[in-house]
Coordinates of N, CA and C in Angstrom, one line a residue:
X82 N 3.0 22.3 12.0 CA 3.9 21.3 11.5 C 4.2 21.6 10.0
X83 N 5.4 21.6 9.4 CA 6.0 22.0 8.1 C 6.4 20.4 8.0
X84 N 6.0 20.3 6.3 CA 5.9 19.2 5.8 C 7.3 18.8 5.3
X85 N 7.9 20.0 5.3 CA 9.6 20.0 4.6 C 10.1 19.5 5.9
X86 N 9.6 19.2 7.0 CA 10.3 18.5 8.5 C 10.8 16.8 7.8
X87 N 9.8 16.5 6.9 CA 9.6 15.2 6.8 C 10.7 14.8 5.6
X88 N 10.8 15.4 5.1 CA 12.0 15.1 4.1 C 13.2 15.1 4.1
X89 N 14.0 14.1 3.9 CA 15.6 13.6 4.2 C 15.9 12.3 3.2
X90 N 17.1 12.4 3.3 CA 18.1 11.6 2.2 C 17.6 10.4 3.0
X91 N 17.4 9.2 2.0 CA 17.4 7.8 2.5 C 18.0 6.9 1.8
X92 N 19.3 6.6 2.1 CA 20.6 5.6 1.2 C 19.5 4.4 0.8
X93 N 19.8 4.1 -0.8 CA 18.8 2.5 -1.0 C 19.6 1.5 0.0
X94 N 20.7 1.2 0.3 CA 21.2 0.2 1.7 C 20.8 0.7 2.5
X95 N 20.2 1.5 3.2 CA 19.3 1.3 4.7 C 18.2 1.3 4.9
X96 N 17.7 0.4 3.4 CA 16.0 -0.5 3.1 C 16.2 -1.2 3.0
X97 N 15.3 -2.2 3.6 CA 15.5 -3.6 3.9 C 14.3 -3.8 2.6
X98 N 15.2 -4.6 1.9 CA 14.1 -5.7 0.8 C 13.4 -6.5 1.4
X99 N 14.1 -7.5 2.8 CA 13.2 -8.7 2.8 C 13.3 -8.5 4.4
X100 N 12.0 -8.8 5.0 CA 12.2 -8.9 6.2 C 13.3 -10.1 7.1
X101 N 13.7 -9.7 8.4 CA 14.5 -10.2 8.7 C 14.1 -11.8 9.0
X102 N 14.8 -12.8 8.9 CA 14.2 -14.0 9.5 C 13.8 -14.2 10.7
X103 N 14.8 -13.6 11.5 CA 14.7 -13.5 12.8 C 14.4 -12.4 13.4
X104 N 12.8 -12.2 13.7 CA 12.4 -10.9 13.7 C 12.4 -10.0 15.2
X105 N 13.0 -11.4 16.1 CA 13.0 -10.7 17.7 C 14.3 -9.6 17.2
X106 N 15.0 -9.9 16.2 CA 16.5 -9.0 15.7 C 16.3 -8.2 15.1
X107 N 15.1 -8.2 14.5 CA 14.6 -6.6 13.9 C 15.1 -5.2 14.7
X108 N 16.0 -4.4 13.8 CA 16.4 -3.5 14.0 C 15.2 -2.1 15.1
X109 N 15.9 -1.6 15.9 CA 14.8 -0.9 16.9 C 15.3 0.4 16.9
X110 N 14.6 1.4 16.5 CA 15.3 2.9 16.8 C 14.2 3.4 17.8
X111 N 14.5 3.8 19.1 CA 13.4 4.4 19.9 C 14.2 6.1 20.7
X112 N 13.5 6.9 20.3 CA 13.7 8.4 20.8 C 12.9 8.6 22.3
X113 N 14.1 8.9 23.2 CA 13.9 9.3 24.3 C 13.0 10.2 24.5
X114 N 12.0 10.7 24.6 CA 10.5 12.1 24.5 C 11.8 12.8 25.0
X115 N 12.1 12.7 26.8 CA 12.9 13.4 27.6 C 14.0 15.2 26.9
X116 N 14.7 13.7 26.2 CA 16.0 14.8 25.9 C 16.3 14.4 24.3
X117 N 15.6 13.2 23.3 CA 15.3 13.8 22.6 C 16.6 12.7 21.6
X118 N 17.3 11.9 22.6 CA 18.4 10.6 22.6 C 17.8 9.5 21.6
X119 N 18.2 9.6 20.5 CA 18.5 8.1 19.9 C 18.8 7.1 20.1
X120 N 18.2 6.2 20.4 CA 18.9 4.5 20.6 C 18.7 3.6 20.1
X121 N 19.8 3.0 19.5 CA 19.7 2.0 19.0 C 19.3 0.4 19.4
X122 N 18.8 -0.4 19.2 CA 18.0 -1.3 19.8 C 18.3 -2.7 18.8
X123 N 17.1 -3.4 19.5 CA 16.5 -5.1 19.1 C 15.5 -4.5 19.2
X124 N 14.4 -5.1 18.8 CA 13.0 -5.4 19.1 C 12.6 -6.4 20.1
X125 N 13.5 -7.1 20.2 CA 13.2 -8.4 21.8 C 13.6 -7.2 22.6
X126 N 14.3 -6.5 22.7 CA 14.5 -5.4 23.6 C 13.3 -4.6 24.4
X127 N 12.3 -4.3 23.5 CA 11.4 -3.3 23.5 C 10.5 -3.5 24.5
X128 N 10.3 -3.9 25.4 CA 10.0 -4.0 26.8 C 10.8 -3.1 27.7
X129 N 12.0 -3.3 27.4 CA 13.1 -2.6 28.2 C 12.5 -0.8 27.8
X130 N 12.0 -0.2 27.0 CA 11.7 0.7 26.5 C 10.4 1.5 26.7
X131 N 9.6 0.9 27.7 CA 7.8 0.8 28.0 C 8.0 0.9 29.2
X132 N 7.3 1.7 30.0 CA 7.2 2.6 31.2 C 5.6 1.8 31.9
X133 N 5.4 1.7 33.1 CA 3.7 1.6 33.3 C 2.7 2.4 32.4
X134 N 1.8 2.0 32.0 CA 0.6 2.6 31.2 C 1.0 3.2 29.7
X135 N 2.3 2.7 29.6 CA 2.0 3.0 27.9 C 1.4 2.1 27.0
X136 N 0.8 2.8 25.9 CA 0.4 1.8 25.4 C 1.5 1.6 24.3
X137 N 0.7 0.1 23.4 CA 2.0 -0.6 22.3 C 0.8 -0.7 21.3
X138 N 1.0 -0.1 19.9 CA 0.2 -0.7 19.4 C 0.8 -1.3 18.4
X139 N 0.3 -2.3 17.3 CA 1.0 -3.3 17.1 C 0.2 -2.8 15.5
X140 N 0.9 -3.0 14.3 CA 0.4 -2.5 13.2 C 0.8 -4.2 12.6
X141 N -0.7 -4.9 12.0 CA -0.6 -6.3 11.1 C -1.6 -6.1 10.2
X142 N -1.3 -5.1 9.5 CA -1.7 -5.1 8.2 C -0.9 -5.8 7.1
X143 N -1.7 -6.5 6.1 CA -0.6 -7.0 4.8 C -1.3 -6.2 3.8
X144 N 0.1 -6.4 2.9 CA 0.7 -5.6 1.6 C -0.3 -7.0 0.6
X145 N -1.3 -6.5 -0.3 CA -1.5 -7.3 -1.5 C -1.3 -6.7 -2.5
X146 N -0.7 -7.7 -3.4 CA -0.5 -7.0 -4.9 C -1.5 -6.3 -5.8
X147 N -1.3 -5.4 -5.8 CA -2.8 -4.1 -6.3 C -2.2 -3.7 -7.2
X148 N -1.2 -3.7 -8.0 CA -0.9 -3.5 -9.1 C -1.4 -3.9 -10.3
X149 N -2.0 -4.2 -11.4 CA -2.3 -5.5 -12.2 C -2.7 -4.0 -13.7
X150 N -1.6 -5.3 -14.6 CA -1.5 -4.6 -15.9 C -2.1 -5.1 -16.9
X151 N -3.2 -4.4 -17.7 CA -3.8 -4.8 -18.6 C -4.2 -4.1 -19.8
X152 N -4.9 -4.9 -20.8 CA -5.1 -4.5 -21.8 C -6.7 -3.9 -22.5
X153 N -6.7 -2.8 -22.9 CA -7.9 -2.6 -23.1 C -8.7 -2.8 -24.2
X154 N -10.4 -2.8 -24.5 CA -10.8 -3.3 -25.6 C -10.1 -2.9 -26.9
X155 N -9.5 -1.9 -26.6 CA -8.9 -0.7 -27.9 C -7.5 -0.9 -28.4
X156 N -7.3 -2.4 -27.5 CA -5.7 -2.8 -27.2 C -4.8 -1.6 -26.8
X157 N -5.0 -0.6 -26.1 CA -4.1 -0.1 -25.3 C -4.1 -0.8 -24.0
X158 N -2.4 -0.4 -23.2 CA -2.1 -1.3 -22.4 C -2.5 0.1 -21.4
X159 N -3.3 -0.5 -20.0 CA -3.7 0.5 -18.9 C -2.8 -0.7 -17.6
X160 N -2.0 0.3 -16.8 CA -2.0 0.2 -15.7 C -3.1 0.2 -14.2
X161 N -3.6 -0.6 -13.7 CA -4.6 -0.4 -12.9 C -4.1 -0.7 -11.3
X162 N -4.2 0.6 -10.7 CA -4.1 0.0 -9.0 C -5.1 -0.1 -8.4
X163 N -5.6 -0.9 -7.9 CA -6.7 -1.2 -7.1 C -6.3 -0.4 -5.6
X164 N -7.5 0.8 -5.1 CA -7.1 1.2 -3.9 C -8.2 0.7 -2.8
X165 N -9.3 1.0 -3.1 CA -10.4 0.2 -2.3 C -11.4 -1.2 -2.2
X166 N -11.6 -1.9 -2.0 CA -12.9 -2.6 -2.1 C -13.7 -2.4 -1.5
X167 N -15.1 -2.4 -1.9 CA -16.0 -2.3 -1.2 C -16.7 -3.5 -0.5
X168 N -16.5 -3.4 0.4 CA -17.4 -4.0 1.6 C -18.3 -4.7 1.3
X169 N -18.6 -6.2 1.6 CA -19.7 -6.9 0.9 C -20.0 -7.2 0.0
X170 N -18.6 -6.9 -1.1 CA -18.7 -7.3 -2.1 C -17.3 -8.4 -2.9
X171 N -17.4 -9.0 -3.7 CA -16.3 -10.0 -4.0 C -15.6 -9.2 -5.0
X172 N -16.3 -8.4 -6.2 CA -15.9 -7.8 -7.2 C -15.8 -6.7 -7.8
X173 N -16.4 -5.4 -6.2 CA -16.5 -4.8 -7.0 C -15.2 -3.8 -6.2
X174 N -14.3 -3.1 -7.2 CA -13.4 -1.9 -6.3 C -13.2 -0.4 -7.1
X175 N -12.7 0.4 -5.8 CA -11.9 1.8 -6.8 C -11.0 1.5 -7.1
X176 N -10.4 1.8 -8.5 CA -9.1 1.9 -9.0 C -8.3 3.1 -9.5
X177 N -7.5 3.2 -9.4 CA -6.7 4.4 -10.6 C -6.2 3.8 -11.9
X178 N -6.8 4.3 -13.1 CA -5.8 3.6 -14.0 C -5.0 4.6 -14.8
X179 N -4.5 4.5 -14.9 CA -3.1 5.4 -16.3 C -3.1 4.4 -17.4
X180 N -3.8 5.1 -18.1 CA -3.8 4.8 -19.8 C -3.6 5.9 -20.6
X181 N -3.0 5.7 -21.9 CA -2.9 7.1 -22.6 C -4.4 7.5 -23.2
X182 N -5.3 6.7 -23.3 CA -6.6 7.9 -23.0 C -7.6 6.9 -22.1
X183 N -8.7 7.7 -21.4 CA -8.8 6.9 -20.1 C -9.9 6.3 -20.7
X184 N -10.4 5.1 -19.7 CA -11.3 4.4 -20.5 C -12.7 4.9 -20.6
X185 N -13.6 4.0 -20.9 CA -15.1 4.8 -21.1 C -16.0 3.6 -20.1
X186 N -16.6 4.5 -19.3 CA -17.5 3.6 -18.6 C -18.2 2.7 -19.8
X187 N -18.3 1.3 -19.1 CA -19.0 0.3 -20.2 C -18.2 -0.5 -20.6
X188 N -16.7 -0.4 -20.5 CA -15.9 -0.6 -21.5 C -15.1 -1.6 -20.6
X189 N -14.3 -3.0 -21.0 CA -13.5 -3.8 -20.1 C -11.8 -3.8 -20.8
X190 N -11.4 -4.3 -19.4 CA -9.7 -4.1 -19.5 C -9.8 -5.5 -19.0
X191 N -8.8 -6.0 -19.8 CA -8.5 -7.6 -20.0 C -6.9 -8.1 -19.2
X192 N -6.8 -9.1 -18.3 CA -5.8 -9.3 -17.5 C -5.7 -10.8 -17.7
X193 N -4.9 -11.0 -18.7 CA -4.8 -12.5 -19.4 C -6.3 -13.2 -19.5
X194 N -6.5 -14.3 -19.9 CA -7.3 -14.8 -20.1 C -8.3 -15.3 -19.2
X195 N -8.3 -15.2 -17.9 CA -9.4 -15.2 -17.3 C -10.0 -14.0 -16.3
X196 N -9.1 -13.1 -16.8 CA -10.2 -12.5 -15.6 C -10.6 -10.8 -16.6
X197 N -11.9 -10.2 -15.8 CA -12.0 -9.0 -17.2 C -12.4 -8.2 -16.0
X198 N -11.9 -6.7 -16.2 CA -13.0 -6.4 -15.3 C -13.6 -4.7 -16.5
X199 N -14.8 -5.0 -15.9 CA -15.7 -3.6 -16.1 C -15.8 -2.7 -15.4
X200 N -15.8 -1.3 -16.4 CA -15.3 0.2 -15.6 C -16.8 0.7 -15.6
X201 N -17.6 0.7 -14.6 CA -18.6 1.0 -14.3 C -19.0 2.3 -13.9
X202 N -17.9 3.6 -13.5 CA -18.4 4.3 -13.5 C -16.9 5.0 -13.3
X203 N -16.9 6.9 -13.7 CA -15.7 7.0 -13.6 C -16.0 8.5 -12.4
X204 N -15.0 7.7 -11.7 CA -14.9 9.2 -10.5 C -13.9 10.3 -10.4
X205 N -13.8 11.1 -11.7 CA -12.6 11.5 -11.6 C -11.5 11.7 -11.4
X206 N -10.2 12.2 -11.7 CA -9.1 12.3 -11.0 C -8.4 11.1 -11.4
X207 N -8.6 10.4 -12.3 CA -7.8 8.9 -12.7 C -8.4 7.7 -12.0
X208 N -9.8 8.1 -11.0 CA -10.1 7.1 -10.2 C -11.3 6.1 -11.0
X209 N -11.7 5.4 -10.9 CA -12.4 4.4 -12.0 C -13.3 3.2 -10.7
X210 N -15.0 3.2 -11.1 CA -15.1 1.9 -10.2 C -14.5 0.8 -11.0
X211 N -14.8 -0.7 -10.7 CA -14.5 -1.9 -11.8 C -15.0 -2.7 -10.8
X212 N -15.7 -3.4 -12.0 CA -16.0 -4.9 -11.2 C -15.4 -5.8 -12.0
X213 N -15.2 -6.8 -11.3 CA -14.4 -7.7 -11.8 C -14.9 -8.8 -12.6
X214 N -14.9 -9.8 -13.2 CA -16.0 -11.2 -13.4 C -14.3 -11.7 -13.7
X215 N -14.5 -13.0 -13.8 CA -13.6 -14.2 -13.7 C -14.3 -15.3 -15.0
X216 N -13.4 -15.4 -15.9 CA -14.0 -16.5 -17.2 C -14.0 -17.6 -17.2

């Protein structure tokens, strides 16, 4: 598989900003395996589209905001994306941060007035642990 398969023009009007209200109306594109036919659909439809023993899998993951912009002891401003949490814990995660110089384990990035978090250890690559505490 060549990865240049995956690349094509995508007009900003045929991204939907906000999901549809009425989501049985959710737009449906389903490719016939057979001959390889495009069709255009509903999603209430998509029954019409399922054969005996296929399966359907159903993707309900949510989007949280992992973005969060802050300031550092040194008053530089670091962008920080949060990409993991760890498990069993309330505070602590990986992050990426982009700052114009990276921070120093030990050191905290400040996100308004209550919340701070500490860069506990740094895993290369822009990647950073942090735990969080709350003031």
């Amino acid at each position: 598989m060549d990865l240049k398969e995956f690349h094509y023009e995508l007009p900003e009007s045929l991204i939907a900003a906000y999901p549809s209200r009425d989501r049985e109306a959710s737009r449906l594109l389903v490719v016939r395996r057979a001959n390889g036919e495009l069709v255009h659909s509903v999603f209430s439809d998509v029954g019409n589209f399922l054969d005996w023993g296929d399966l359907l899998v159903l993707n309900d993951t949510k989007v949280f905001p992992a973005r969060l912009r802050g300031v550092k002891e040194s008053g530089g401003k670091a962008d920080v994306l949060l990409v993991e949490h760890f498990p069993g814990t309330r505070s602590l995660w990986i992050a990426m941060i982009e700052a114009a110089k990276k921070p120093q384990v030990g050191s905290r990035i400040f996100f308004g007035e209550d919340l701070v978090a500490e860069v506990i250890g740094d895993m290369r690559q822009g990647r950073f642990g942090l735990e969080f505490h709350h003031a």
